[in-house]
Short mmCIF file of C-alpha atoms in Angstrom, two decimals:
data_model
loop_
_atom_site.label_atom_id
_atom_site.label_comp_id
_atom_site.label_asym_id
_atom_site.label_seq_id
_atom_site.Cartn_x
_atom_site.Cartn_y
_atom_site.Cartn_z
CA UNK A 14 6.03 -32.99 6.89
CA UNK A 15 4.45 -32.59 3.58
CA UNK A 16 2.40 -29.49 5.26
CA UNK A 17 4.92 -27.68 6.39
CA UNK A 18 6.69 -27.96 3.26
CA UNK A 19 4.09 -26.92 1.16
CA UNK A 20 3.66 -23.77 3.79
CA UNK A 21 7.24 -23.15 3.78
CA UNK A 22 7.06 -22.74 -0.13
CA UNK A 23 4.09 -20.22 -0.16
CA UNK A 24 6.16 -18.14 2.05
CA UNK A 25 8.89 -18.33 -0.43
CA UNK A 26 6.88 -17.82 -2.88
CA UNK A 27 5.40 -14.88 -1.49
CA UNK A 28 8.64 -12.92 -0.72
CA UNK A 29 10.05 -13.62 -3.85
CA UNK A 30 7.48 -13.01 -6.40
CA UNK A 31 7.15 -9.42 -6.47
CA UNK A 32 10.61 -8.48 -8.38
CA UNK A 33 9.48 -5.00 -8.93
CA UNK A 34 9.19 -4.04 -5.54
CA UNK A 35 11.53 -1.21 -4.38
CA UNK A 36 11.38 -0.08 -8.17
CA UNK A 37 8.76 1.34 -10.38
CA UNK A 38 7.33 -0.55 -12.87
CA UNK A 39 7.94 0.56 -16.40
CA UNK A 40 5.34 2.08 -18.26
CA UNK A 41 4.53 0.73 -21.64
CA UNK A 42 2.98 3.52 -24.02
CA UNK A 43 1.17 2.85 -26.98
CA UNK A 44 -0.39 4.50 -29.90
CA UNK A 45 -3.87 3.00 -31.70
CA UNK A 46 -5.61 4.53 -34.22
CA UNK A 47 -8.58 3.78 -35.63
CA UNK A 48 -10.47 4.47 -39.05
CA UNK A 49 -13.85 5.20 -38.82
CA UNK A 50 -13.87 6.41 -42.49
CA UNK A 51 -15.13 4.90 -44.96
CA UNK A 52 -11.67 4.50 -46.91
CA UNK A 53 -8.03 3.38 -45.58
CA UNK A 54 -5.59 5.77 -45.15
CA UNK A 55 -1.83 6.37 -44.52
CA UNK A 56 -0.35 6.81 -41.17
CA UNK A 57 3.35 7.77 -41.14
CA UNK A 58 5.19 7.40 -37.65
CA UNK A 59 8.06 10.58 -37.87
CA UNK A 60 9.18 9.50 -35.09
CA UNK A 61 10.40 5.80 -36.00
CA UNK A 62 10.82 6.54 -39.79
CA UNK A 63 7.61 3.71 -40.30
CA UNK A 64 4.36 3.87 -42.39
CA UNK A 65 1.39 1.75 -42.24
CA UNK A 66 -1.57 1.54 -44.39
CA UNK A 67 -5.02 1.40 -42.04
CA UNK A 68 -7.94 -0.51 -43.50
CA UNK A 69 -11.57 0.43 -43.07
CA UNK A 70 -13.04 -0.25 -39.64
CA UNK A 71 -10.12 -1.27 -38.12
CA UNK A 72 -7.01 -0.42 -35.78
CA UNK A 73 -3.74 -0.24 -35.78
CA UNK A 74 -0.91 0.16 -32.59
CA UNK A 75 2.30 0.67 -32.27
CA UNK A 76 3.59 -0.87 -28.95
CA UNK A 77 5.89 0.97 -26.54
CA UNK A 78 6.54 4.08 -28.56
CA UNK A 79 8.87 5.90 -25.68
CA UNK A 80 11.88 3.96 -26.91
CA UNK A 81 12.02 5.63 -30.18
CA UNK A 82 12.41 9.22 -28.38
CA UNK A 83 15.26 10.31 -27.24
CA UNK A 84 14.37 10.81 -23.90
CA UNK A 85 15.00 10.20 -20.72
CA UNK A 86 11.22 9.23 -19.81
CA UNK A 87 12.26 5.96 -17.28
CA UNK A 88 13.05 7.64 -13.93
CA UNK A 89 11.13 7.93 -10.79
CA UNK A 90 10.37 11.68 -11.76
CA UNK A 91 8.95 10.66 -15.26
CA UNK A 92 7.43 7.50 -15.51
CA UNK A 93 5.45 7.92 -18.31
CA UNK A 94 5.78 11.23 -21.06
CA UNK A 95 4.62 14.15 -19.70
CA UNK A 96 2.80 16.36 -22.17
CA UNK A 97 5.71 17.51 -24.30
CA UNK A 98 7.12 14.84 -24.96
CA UNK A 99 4.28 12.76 -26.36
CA UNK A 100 3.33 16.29 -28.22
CA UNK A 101 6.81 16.10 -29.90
CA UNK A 102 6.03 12.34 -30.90
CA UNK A 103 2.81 12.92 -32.73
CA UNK A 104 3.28 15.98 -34.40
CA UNK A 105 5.66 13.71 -36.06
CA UNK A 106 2.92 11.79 -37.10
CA UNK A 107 1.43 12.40 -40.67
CA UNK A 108 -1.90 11.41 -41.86
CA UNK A 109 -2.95 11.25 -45.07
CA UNK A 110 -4.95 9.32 -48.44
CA UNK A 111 -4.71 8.88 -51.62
CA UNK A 112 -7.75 10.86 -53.61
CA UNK A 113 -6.70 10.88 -57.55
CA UNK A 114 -3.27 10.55 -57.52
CA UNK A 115 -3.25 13.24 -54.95
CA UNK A 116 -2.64 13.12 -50.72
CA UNK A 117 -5.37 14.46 -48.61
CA UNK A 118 -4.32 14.99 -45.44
CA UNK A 119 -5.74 15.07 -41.78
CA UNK A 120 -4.99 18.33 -40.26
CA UNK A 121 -2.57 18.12 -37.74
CA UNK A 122 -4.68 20.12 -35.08
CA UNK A 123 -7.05 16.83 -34.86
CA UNK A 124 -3.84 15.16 -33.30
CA UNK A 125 -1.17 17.44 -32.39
CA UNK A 126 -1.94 17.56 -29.01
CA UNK A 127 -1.95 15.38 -25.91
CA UNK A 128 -5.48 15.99 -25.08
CA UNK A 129 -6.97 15.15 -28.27
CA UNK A 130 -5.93 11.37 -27.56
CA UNK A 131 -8.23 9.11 -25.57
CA UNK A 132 -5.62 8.09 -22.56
CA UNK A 133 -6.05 5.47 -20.35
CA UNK A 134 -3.55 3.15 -18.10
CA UNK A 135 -4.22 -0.66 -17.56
CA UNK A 136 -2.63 -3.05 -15.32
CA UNK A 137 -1.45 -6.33 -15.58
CA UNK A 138 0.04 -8.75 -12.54
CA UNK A 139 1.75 -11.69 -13.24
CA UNK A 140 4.33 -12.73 -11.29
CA UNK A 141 5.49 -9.02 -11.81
CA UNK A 142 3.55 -5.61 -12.43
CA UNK A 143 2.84 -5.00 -16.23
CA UNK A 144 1.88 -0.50 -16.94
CA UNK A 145 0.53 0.19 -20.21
CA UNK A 146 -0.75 3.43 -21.08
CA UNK A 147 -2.83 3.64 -24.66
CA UNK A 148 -3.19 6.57 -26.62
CA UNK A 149 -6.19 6.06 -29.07
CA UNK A 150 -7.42 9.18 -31.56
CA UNK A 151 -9.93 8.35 -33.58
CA UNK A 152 -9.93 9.38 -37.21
CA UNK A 153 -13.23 10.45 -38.86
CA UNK A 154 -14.16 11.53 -42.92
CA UNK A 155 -14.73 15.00 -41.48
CA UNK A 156 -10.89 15.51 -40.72
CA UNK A 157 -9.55 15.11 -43.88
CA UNK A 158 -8.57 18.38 -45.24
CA UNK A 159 -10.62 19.24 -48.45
CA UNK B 29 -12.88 -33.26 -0.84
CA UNK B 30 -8.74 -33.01 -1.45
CA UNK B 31 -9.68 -31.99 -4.90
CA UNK B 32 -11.67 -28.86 -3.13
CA UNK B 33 -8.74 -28.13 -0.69
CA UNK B 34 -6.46 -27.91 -3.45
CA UNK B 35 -8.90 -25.24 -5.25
CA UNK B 36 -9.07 -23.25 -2.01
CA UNK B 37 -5.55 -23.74 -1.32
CA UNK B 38 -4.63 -22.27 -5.05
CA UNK B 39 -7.11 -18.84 -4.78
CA UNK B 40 -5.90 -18.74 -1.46
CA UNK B 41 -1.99 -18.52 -2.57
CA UNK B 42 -3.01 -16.53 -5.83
CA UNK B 43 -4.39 -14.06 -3.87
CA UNK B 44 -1.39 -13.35 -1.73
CA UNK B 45 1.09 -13.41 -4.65
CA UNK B 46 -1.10 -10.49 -6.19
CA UNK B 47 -1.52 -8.33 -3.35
CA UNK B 48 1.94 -8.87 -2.68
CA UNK B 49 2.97 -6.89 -5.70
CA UNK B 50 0.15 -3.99 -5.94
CA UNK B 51 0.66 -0.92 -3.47
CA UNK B 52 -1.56 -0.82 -0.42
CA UNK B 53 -2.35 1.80 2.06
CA UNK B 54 -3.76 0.61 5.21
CA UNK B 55 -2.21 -2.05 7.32
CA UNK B 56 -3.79 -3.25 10.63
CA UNK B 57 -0.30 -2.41 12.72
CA UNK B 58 0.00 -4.36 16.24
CA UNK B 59 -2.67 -3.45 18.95
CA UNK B 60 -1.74 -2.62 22.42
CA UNK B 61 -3.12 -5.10 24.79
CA UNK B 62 -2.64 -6.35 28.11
CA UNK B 63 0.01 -3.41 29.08
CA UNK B 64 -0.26 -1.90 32.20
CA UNK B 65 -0.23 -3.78 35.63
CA UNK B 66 -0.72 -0.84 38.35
CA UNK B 67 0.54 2.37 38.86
CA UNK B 68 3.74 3.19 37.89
CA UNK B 69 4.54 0.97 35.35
CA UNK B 70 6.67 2.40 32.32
CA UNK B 71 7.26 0.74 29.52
CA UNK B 72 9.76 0.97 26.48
CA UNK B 73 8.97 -1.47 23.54
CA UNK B 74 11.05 -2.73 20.20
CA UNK B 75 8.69 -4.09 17.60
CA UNK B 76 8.76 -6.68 14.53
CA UNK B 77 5.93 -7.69 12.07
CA UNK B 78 5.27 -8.58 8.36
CA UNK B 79 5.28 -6.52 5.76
CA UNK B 80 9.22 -4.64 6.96
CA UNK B 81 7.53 -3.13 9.88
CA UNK B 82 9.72 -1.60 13.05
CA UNK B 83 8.60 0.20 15.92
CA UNK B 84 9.34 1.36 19.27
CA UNK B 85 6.75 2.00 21.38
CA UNK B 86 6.54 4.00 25.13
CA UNK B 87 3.90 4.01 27.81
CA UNK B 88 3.25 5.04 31.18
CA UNK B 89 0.57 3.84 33.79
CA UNK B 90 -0.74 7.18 35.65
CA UNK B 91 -3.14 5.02 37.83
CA UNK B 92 -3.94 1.20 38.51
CA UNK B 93 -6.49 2.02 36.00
CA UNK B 94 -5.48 4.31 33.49
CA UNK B 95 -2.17 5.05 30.92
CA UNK B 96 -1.16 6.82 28.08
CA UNK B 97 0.77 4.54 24.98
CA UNK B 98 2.76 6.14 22.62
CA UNK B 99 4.21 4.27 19.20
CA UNK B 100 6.21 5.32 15.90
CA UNK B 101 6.13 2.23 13.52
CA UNK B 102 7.84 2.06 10.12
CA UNK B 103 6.91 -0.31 7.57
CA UNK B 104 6.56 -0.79 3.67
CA UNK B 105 3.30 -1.88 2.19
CA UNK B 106 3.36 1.02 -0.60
CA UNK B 107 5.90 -1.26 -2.54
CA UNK B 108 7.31 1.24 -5.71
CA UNK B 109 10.33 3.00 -5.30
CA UNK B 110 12.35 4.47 -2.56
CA UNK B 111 15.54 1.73 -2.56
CA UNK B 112 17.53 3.78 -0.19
CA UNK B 113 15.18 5.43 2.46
CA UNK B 114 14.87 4.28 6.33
CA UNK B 115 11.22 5.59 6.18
CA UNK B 116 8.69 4.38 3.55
CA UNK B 117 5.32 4.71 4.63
CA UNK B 118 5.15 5.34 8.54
CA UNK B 119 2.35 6.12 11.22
CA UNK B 120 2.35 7.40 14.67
CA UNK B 121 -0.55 6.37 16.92
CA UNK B 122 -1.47 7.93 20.87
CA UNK B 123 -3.38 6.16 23.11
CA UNK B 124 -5.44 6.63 25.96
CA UNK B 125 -5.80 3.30 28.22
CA UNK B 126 -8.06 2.28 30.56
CA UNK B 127 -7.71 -0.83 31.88
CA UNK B 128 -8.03 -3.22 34.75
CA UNK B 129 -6.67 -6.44 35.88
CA UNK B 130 -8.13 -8.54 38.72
CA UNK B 131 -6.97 -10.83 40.95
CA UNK B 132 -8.02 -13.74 39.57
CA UNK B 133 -5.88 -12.62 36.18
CA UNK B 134 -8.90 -11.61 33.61
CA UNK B 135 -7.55 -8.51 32.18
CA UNK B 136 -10.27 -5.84 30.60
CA UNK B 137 -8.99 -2.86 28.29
CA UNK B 138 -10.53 -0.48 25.86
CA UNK B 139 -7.73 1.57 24.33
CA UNK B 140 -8.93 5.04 22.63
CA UNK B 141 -6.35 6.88 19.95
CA UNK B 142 -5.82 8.45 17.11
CA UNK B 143 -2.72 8.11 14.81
CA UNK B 144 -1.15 9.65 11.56
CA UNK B 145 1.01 8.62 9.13
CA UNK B 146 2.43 9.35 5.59
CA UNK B 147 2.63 6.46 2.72
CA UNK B 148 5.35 6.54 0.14
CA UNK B 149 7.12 8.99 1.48
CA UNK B 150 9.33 11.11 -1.04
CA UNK B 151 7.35 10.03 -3.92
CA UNK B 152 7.92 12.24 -7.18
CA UNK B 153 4.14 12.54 -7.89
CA UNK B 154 2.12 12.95 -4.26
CA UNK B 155 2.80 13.35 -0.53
CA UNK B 156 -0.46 10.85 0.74
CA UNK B 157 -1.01 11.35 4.61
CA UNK B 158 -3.97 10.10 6.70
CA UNK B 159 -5.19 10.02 10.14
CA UNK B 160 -7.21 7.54 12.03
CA UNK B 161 -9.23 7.67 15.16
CA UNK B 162 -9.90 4.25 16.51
CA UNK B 163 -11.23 2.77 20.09
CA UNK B 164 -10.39 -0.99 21.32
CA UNK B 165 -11.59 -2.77 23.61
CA UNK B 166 -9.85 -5.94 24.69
CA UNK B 167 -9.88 -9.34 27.26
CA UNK B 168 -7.58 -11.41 28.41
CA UNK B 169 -6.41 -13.48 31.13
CA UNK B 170 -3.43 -15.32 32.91
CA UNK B 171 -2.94 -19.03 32.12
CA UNK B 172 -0.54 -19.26 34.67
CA UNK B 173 -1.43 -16.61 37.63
CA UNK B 174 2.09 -16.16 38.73
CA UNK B 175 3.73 -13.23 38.12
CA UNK B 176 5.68 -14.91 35.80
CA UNK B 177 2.96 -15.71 33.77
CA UNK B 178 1.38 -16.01 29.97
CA UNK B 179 -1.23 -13.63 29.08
CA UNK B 180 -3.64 -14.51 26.08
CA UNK B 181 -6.27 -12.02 24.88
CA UNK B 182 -8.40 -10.82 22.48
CA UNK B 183 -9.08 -7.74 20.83
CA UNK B 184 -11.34 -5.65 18.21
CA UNK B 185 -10.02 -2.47 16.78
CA UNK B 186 -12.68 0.00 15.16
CA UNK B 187 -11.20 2.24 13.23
CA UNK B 188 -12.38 5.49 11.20
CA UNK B 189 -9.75 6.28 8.49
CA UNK B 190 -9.12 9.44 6.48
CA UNK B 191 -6.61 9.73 3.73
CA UNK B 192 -5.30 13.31 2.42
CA UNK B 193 -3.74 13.45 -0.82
CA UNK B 194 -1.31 16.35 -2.65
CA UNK B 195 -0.61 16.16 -5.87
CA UNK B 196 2.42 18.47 -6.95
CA UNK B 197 2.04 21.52 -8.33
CA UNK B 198 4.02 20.70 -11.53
CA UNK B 199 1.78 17.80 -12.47
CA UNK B 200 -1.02 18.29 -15.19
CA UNK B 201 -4.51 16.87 -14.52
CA UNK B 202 -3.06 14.10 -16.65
CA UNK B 203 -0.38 13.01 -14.65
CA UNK B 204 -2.37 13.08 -11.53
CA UNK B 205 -4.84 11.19 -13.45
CA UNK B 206 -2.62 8.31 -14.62
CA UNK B 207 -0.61 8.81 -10.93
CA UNK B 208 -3.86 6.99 -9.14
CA UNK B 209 -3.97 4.15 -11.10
CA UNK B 210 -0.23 3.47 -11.54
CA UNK B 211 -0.05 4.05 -7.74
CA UNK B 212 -3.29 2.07 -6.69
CA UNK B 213 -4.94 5.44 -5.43
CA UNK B 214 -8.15 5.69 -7.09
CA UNK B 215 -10.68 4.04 -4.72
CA UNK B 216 -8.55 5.81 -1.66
CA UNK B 217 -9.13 9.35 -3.41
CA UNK B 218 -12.75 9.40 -3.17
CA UNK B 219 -13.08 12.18 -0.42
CA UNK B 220 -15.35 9.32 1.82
CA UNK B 221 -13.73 8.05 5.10
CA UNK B 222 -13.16 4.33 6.03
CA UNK B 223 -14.16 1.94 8.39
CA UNK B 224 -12.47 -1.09 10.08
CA UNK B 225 -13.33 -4.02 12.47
CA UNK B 226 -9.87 -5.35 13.21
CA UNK B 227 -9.58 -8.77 15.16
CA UNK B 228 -6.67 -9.17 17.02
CA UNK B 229 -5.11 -12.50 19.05
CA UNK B 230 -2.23 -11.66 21.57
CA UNK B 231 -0.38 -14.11 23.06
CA UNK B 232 1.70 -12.99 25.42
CA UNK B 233 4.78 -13.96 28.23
CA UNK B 234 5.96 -12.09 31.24
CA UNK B 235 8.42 -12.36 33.57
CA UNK B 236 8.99 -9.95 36.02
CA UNK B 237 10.11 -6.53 34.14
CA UNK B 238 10.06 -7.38 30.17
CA UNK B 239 7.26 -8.78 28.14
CA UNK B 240 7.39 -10.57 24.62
CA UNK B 241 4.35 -10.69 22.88
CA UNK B 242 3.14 -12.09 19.62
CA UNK B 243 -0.16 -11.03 17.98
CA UNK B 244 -2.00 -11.72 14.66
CA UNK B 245 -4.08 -8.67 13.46
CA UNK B 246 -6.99 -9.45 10.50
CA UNK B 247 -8.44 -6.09 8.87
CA UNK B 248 -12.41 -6.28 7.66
CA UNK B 249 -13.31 -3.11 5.87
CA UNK B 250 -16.91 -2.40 6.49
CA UNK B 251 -19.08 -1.76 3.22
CA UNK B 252 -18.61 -2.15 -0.39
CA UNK B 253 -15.02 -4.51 -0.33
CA UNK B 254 -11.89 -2.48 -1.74
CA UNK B 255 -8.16 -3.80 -2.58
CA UNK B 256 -6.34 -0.41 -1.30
CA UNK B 257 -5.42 -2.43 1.85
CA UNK B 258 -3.46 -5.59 4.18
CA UNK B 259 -5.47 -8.27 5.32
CA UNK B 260 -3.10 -9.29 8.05
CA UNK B 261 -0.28 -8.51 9.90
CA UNK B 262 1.83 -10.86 12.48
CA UNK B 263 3.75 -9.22 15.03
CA UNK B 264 6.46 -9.68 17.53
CA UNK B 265 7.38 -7.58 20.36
CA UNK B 266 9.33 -7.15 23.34
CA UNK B 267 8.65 -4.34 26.21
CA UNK B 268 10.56 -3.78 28.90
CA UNK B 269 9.13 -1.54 32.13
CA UNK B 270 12.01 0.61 32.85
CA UNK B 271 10.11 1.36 36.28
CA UNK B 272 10.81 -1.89 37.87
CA UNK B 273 14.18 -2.35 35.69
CA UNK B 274 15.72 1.03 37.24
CA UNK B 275 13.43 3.10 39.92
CA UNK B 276 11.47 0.67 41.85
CA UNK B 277 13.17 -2.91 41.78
CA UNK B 278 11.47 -4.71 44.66
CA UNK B 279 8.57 -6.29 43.68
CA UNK B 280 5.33 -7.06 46.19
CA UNK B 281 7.25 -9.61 47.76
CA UNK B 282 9.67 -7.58 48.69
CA UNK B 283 12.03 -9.58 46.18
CA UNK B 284 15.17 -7.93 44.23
CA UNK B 285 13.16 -7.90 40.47
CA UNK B 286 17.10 -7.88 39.01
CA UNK B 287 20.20 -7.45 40.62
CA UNK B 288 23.75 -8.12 39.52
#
């Protein structure tokens, strides 16, 4: 008896643990950026009104970035931003630091564009299907304007 | 000993939960075995398995030895998307079947096709099709050699698989890009072909004019192991030869096979 219970609950188990069937799983997109300068530096988000500070030899994210654009980006015909839309997110994006009381800034053709970001989409399942794609430009001393 | 079972028992389940939820694209659909009697015989055939597969199936016995099978199944192993659709991923197989049963009930077949289909049909990003060309022999006999009788056999599908792949026009390299691995497509996309040993048990009961048969299918992939397809598939199915139900309803013994 104990047997067939215990096979009766796999099957259960199995039909019911894939929620997202019949429906696409929502992409998560997120934005990293990483300093390989030699000082920290600014990053201001347009898009989310936000600005972080980015130490030396480190990283910084921002998780799921679509839901600050106003965009319809969750159907089955756009599951994760096409090319204009993440364009119109990060030329939003300002980078910049402090050099005697002054800003020097990155110029905005090191990041304006979709394909200057490192793109890549993982997978996750847990009881459930888990899309993240991550956007990750890497900022050098060279891009600062002088 | 329990403790190992329990181990086993836990990958085992794990396992299934996980390729329950990721897209696949190759399913080892129900193989046509122990069909044809003689000459004549014409079959029409409704059919059932895991994974939301229907069919119907047709064939028709030219010879005592030789038939043509025809069958259209329907199923969903692509998972995303598509709520409202009868057809989600579909495939259409032909076959050619030589065959012969002996009097003393041992059945031989080898069954030679080729089929096509279409996964995740209507998807935004890609129309996927493939093809397949398989051959399968098979053996089986009567338990009971009545004409009423059960039938068990076993069969081996080898199958050759091709998968062709579209990606729409107004889709950068990006999208198509991040379209494989959202979609599971990657290790399909490679250009190569595939190729299957497929294992089949049939268990089968016949009386007279309709058959109901019940089948377990395992799919091996040959070479370097890949997660773009179903392990198994159970099926159900019931055929009914139209020949002896309509046209020709005395059988040898000169008995009525149906009559109201």
């Amino acid at each position: 008896m104990k047997k067939v219970v215990t096979i009766l609950s796999i099957f259960l188990l199995l039909f019911t643990a894939c929620t997202e069937k019949y429906n696409y799983p929502t992409v998560s997109e997120n934005l990293s950026i990483v300093n390989l300068t030699d000082t920290s530096f600014v990053v201001e988000f347009g898009f989310m009104n936000f600005d972080t500070i980015i130490a030396k030899d480190t990283v910084n994210s921002m998780m799921n970035v679509c839901q600050y654009i106003n965009k319809p980006i969750a159907n089955e015909n756009n599951l994760w931003m096409n090319e204009a839309q993440f364009n119109e997110c990060v030329q939003t994006l300002k980078i910049y630091r402090i050099e005697n009381n002054d800003s020097v800034l990155v110029n905005p053709v090191y990041f304006d564009n979709r394909n200057l970001w490192n793109s890549t989409m993982d997978k996750f399942i847990d009881m459930g299907v888990y899309v993240s794609i991550n956007h990750v430009l890497e900022i050098k001393p060279e891009m600062f304007q002088q | 000993m329990k403790t190992n079972t329990i181990i086993k028992g836990t990958i085992f389940t794990i396992t299934l939960l996980l390729s329950a939820c990721s897209p696949t694209y190759y399913l080892p659909t129900k193989q046509n075995v122990i069909l044809f009697e003689e000459k004549g015989d014409a079959f029409i055939t409704g059919n059932l398995a895991t994974d939301g597969l229907m069919g119907v199936e047709g064939g028709y016995s030219f010879s005592d030895n030789i038939g043509l099978y025809s069958s259209f199944n329907k199923f969903d192993i692509s998972i995303y998307g598509n709520t409202n659709r009868f057809i989600k991923d579909f495939c259409w197989d032909n076959e050619l079947v030589l065959y012969k049963r002996y009097k003393s009930g041992i059945y031989t077949g080898l069954n030679a096709g080729v089929g096509f289909g279409e996964f995740n049909v209507n998807n935004p990003y890609f129309d996927l099709g493939y093809n397949r060309q398989f051959i399968q022999p098979s053996f089986g006999m009567k338990i009971f050699n009545r004409i009423e009788h059960v039938d068990l056999a076993i069969s081996y599908r080898l199958t050759s698989l091709n998968y062709n792949a579209l990606f729409f026009q107004n889709r950068t390299d990006y999208d198509i890009n991040m379209a494989k691995t959202y979609f599971n497509l990657t290790d399909i996309l490679n250009g190569k072909s595939f190729y299957f040993f497929e294992p089949a048990l049939t268990l089968g009961f016949t009386y007279d004019f309709f058959k109901i048969r019940f089948q377990y299918a395992r799919a091996f992939k040959f070479g370097e192991e890949m997660y773009f397809y179903q392990r198994e598939s159970i099926s159900s199915s019931l055929s009914l030869d139209i020949n002896k139900l309509f046209f020709n309803r005395m059988n040898k013994t000169k008995k009525l096979h149906w009559a109201f």
